[in-house]
Short mmCIF file of C-alpha atoms and ligand atoms in Angstrom, two decimals:
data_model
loop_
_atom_site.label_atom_id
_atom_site.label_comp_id
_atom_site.label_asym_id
_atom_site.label_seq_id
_atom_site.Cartn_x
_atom_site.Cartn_y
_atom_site.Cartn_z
CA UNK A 13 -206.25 -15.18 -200.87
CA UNK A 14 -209.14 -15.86 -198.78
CA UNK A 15 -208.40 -17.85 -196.16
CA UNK A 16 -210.00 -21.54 -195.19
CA UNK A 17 -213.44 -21.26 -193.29
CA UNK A 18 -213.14 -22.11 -189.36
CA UNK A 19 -214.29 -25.53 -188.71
CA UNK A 20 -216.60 -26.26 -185.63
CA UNK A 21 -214.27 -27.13 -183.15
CA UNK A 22 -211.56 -24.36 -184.33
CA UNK A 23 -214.36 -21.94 -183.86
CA UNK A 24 -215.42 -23.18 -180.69
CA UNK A 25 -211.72 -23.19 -179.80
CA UNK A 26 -211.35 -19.43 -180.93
CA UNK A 27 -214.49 -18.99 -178.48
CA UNK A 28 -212.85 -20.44 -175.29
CA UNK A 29 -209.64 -18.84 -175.38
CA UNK A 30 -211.42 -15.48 -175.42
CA UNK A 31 -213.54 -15.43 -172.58
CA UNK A 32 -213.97 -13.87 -169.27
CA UNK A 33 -213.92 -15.72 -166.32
CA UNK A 34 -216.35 -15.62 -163.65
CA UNK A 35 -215.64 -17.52 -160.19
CA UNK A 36 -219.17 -18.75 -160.28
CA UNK A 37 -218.15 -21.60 -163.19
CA UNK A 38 -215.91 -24.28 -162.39
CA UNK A 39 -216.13 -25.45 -166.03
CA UNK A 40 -216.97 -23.48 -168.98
CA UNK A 41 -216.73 -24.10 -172.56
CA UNK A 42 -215.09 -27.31 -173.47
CA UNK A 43 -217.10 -30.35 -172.10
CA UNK A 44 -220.57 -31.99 -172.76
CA UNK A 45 -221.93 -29.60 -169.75
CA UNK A 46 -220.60 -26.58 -167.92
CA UNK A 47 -220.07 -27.10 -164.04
CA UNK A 48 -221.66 -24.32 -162.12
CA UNK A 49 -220.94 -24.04 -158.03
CA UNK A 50 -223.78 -23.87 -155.67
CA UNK A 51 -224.37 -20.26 -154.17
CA UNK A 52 -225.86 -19.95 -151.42
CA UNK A 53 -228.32 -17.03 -153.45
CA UNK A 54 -230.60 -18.57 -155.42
CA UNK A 55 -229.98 -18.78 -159.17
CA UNK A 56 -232.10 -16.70 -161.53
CA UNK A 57 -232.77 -18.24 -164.89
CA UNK A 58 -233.22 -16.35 -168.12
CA UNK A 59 -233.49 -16.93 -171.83
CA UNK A 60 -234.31 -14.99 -174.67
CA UNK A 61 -234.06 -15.94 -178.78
CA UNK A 62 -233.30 -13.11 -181.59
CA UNK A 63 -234.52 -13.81 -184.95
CA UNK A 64 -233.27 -11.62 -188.40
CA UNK A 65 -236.08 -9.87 -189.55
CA UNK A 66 -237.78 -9.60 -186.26
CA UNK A 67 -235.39 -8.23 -183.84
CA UNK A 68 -232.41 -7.58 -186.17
CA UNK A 69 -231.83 -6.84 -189.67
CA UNK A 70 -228.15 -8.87 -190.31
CA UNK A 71 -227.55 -7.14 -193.66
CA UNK A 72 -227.70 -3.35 -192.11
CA UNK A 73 -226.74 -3.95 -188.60
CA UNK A 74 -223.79 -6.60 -188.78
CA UNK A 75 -222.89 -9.54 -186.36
CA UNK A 76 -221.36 -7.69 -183.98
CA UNK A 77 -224.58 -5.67 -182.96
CA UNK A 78 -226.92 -8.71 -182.48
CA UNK A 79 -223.86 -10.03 -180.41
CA UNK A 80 -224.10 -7.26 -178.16
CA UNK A 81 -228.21 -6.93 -178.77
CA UNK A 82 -228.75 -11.00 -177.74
CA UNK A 83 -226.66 -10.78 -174.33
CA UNK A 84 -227.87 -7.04 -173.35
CA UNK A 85 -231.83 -7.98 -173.81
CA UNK A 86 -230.48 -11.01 -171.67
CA UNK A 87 -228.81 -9.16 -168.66
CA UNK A 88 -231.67 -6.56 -168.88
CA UNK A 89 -234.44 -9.35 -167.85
CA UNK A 90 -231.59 -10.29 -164.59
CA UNK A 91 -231.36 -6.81 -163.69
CA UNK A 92 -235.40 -6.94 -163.87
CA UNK A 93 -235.63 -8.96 -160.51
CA UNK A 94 -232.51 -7.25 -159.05
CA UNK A 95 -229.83 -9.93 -159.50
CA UNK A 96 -226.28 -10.36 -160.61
CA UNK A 97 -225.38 -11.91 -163.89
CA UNK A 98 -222.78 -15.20 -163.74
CA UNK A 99 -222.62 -17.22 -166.99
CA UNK A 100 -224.07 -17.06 -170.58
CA UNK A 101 -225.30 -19.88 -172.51
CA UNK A 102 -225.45 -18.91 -176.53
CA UNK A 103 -227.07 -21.10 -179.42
CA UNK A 104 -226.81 -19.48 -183.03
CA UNK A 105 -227.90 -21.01 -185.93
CA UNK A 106 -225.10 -19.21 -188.83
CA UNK A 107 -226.60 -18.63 -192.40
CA UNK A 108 -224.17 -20.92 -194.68
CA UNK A 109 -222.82 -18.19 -196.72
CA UNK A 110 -220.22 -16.57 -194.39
CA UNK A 111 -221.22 -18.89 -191.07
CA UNK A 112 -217.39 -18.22 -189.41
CA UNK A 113 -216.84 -14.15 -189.76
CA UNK A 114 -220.21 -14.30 -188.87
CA UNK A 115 -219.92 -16.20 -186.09
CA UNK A 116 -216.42 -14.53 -185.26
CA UNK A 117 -218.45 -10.62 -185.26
CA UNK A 118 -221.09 -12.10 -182.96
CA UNK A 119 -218.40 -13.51 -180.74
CA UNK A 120 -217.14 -10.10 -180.59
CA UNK A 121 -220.30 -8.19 -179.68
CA UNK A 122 -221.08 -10.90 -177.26
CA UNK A 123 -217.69 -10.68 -175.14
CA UNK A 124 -218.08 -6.50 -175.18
CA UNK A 125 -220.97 -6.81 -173.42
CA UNK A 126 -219.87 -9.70 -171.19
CA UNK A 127 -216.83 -8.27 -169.88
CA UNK A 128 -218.31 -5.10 -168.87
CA UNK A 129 -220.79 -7.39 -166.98
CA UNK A 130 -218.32 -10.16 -165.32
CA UNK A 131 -220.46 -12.43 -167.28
CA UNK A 132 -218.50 -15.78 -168.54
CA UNK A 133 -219.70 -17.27 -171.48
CA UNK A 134 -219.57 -20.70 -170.55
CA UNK A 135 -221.56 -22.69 -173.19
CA UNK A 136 -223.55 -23.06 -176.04
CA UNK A 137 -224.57 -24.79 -179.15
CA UNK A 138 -223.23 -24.32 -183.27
CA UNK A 139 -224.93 -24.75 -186.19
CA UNK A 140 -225.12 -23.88 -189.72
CA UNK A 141 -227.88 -24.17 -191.95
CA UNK A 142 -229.63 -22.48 -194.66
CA UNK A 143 -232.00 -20.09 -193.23
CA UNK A 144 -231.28 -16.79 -191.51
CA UNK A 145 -229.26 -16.26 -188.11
CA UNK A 146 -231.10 -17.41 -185.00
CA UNK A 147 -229.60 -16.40 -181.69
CA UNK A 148 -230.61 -17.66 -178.42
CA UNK A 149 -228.86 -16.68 -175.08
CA UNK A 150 -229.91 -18.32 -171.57
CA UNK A 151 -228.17 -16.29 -168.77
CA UNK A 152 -228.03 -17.55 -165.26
CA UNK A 153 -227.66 -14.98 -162.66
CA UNK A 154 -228.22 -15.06 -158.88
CA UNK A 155 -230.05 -13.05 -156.57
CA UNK A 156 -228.84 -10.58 -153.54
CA UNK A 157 -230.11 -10.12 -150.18
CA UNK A 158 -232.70 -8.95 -149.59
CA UNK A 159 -234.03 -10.74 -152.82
CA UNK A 160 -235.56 -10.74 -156.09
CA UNK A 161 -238.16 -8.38 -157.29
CA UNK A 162 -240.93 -9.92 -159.09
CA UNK A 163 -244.03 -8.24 -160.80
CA UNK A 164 -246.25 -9.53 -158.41
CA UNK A 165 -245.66 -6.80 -155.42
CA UNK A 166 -246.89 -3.63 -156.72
CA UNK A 167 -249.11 -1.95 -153.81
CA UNK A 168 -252.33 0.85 -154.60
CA UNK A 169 -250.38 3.76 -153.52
CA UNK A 170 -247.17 2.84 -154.93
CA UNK A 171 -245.28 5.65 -157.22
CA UNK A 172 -244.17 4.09 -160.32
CA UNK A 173 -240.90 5.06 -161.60
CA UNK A 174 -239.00 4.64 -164.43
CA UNK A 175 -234.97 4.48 -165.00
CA UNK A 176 -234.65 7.04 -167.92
CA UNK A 177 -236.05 8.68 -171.30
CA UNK A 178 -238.44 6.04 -173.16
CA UNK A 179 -239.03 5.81 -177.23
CA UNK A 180 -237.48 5.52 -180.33
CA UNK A 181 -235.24 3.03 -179.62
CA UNK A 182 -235.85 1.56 -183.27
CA UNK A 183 -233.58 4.12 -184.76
CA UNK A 184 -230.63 2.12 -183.19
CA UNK A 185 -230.91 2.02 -179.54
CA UNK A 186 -232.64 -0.99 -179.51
CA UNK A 187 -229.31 -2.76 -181.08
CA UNK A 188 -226.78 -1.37 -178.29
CA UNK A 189 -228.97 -1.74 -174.94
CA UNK A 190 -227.63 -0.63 -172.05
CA UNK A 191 -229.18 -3.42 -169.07
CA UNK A 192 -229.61 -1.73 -166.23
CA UNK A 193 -227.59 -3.93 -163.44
CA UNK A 194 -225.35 -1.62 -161.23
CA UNK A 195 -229.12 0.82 -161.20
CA UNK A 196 -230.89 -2.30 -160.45
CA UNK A 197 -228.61 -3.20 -157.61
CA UNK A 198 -228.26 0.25 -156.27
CA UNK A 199 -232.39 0.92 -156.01
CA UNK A 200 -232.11 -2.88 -154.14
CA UNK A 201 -229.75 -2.11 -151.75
CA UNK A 202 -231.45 1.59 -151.13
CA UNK A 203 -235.05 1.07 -150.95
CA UNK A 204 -237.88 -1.30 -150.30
CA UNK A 205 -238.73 -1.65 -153.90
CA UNK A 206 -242.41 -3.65 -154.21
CA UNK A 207 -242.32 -4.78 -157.84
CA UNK A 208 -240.06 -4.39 -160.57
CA UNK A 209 -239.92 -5.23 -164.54
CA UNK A 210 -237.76 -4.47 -167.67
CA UNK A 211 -239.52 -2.41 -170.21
CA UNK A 212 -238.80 -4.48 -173.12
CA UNK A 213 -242.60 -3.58 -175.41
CA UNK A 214 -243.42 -0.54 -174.10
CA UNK A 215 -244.28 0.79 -170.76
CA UNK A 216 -247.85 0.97 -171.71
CA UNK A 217 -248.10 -2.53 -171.92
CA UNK A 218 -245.62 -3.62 -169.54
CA UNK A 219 -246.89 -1.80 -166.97
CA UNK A 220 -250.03 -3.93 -167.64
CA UNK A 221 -247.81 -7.17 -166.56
CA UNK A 222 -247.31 -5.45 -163.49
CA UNK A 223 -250.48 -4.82 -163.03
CA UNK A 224 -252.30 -8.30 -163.66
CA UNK A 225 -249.43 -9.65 -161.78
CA UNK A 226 -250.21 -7.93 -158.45
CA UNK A 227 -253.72 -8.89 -158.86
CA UNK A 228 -255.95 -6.94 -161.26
CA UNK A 229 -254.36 -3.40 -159.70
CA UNK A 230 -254.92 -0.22 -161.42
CA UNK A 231 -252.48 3.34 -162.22
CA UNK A 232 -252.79 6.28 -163.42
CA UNK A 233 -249.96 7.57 -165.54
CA UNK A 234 -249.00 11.39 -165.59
CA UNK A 235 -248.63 12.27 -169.29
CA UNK A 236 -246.32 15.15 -168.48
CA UNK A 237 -244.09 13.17 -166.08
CA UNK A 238 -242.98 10.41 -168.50
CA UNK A 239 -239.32 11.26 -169.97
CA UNK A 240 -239.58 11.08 -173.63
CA UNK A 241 -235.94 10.36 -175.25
CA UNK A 242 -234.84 12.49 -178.40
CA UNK A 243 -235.08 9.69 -180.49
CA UNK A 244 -239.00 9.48 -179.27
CA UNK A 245 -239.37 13.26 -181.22
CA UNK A 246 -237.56 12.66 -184.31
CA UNK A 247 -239.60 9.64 -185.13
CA UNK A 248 -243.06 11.61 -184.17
CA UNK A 249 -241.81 14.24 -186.16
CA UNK A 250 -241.51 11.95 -189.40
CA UNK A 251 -244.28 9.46 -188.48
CA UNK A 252 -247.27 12.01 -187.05
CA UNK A 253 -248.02 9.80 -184.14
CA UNK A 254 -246.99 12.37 -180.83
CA UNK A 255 -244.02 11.58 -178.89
CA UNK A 256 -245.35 10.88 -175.90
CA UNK A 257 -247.46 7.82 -177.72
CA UNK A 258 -243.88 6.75 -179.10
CA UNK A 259 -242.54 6.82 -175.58
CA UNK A 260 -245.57 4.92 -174.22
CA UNK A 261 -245.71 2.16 -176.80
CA UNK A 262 -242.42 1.66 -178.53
CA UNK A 263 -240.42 -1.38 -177.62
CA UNK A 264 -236.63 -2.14 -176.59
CA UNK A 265 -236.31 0.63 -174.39
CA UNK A 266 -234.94 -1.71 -171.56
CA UNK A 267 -235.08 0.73 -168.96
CA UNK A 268 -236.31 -0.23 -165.63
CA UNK A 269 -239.99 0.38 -164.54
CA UNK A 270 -240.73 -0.21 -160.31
CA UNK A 271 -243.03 0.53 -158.35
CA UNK A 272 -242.37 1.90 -154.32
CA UNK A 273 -244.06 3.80 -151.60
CA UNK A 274 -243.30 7.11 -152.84
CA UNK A 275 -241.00 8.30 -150.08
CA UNK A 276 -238.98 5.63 -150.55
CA UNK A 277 -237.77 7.38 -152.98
CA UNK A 278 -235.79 9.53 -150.52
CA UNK A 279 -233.47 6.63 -149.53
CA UNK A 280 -231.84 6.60 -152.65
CA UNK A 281 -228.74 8.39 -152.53
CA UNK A 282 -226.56 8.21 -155.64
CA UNK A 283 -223.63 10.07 -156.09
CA UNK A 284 -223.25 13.25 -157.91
CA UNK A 285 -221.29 12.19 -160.28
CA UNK A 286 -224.59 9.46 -161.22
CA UNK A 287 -225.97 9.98 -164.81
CA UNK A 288 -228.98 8.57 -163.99
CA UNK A 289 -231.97 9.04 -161.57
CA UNK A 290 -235.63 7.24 -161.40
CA UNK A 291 -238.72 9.63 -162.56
CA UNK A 292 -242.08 9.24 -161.05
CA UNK A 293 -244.45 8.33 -163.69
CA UNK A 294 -247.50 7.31 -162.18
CA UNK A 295 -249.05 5.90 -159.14
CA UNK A 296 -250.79 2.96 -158.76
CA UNK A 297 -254.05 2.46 -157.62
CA UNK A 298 -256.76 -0.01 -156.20
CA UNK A 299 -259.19 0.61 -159.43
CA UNK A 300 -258.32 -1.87 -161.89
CA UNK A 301 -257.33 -0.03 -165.64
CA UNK A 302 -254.62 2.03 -166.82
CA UNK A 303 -254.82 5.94 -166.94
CA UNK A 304 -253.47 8.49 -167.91
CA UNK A 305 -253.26 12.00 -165.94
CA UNK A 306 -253.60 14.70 -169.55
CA UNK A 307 -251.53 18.01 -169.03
CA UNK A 308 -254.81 19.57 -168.27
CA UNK A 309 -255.39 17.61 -165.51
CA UNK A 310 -258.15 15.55 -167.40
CA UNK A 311 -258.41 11.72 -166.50
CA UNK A 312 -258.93 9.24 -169.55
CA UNK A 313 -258.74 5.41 -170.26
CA UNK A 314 -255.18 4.70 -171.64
CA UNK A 315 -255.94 2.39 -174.61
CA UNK A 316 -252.20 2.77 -176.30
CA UNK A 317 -250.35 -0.58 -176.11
CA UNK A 318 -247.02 -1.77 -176.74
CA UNK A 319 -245.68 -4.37 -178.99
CA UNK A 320 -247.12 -8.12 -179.06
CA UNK A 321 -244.79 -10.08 -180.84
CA UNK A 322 -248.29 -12.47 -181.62
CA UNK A 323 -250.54 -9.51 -182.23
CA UNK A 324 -248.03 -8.04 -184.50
CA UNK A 325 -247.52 -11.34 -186.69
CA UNK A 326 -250.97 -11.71 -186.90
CA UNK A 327 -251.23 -7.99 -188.33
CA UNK A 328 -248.88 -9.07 -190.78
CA UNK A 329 -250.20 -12.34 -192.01
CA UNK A 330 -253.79 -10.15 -192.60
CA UNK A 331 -251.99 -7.96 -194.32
CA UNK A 332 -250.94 -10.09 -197.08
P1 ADP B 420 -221.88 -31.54 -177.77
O1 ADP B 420 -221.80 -32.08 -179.14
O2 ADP B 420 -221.45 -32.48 -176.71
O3 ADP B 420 -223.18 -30.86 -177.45
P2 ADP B 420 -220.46 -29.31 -178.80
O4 ADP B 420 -219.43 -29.82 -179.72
O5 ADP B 420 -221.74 -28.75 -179.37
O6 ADP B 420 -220.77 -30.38 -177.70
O7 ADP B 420 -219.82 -28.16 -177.90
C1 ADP B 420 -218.54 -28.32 -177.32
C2 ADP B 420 -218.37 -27.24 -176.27
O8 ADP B 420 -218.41 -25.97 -176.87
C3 ADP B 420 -219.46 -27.25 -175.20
O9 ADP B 420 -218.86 -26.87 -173.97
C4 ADP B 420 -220.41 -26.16 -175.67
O10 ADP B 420 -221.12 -25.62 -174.58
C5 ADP B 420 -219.44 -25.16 -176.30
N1 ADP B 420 -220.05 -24.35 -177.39
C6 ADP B 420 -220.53 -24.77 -178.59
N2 ADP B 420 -220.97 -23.72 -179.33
C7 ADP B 420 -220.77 -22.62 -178.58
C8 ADP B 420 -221.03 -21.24 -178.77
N3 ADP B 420 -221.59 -20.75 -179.88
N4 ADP B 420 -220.69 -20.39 -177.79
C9 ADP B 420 -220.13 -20.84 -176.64
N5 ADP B 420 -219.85 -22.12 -176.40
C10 ADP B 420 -220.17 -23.02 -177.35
MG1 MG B 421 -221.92 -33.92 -175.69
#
């Protein structure tokens, strides 16, 4: 016999008794607001909504993978600006028809990813209704000495590096990220880093946010530099368009993209047992424009961009 559907408060209940705690939150789940204590960091603030159909597919993927999807996406934007993560904040809106497994397999990808990140989900919001699922997560984090890394910093000169292999992620990646905290904190602690971002559309375009952030700056991008992921070569080899244009423009990668005065580069010890190193990608320069560096040494405009949530609705209204 099936047994009786969770009511709210049971299902909030189930919620409590399975988190992690985090010394950061006097009071988590329970009252009308959580009770956070003063650091003496300041507190990074970040929020990001899934939708199904946009950024998940419930039917193929399951709850537990947008569970683990909305708090990785999350973490990755904290370890964008070098900080530590402290407390989640989730908000789902549950189709009716199975609103409490549902619920229960998000729960579950959610606290996966939390306890590997000391992360204490310490609030949210439940509702049911009869649309699809809607996920929102709002993490607050807080910096370390000697501070955030914005956008804003990038120098002409600067190497730009990237955290690992880029493209593809749409064959499943994209629904197990892997945020890119303890890298984030090591680079911080190692070397003067000037600007920093989460590559969360494409490095083609998100390199572009670095760029108009750090006032109208220019790079150049080596084509045969930038590590293209397996995933990146199937796909070109079903779709036609060339791996390197899948590794440039496909979202979700959630690597880390920062820029530095090349040699910094040398300060960064990791041990050998690391399974990850930065790559030098590019180098940015005074000229506003993005370029890329061909194989045969041959300079051209870069005119590939990544994904535009807006641009890409737009595309599909037309289309209709
Ligand atoms: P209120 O009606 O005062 O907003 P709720 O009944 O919505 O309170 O929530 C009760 C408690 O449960 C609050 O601490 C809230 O943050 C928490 N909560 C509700 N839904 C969730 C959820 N999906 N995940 C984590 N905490 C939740
Ligand atoms: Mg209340």
């Amino acid at each position: 016999m099936a047994s009786a559907p969770l009511s709210e408060f049971e299902l909030i209940e189930r919620i409590r008794s399975q988190v992690t705690h985090n010394p950061g939150i006097v009071l988590g789940i329970g009252d009308d607001c959580a009770i956070l204590s003063p650091t003496p960091q300041c507190s990074l603030v970040t929020t990001d909504m899934l939708l199904d159909g946009r950024h998940f597919i419930l039917a193929e993927c399951g709850p537990e993978a947008v569970g683990e999807k909305a708090m990785g996406v999350n973490l990755s934007d904290i370890a964008a600006m070098a900080g530590k993560p402290i407390a989640a904040f989730v908000s789902i809106g549950l189709p009716r028809q199975s609103a409490d497994t549902t619920a229960l397999g998000i729960l579950k990808g959610l606290r996966k990813v939390a306890e590997r990140f000391n992360v204490e989900l310490a609030g949210g919001d439940t509702n049911v209704w009869d649309g699809p699922l809607a996920i929102n997560v709002t993490l607050i984090g807080e910096t370390v000495p000697p501070g955030p890394v914005h956008r804003s910093g990038a120098q002409a000169g600067d190497g730009i590096f990237v955290t690992g292999p880029l493209g593809g992620s749409i064959l499943g990646r994209h629904l197990h990220p892997k945020p890119r905290i303890a890298e984030s904190l090591q680079l911080r602690a190692c070397m003067n880093l000037h600007s920093m971002i989460d590559l969360s559309d494409g490095l083609a375009s998100d390199l572009r946010h670095i760029l108009a952030a750090s006032g109208n700056l220019g790079a150049i991008l080596f084509d045969d530099a930038i590590p293209i992921h397996d995933d990146a070569w199937i796909l070109a080899s079903r779709d036609g368009r060339s791996a390197l244009e899948h590794a440039l423009c496909d979202g979700e990668d959630f690597e880390l993209c920062f820029t530095a005065p090349r040699k910094e580069i040398e300060n960064l010890v990791l041990p050998d047992s690391s399974n990850w190193h930065p790559v030098l990608v590019g180098e940015i320069q005074a000229e506003p424009g993005l370029r890329s560096k061909q194989a045969n040494g041959q300079i051209e405009p870069l005119t590939l961009q990544g994904f535009d949530h807006m641009i890409a609705s737009k595309q599909f209204d037309d289309a209709l």
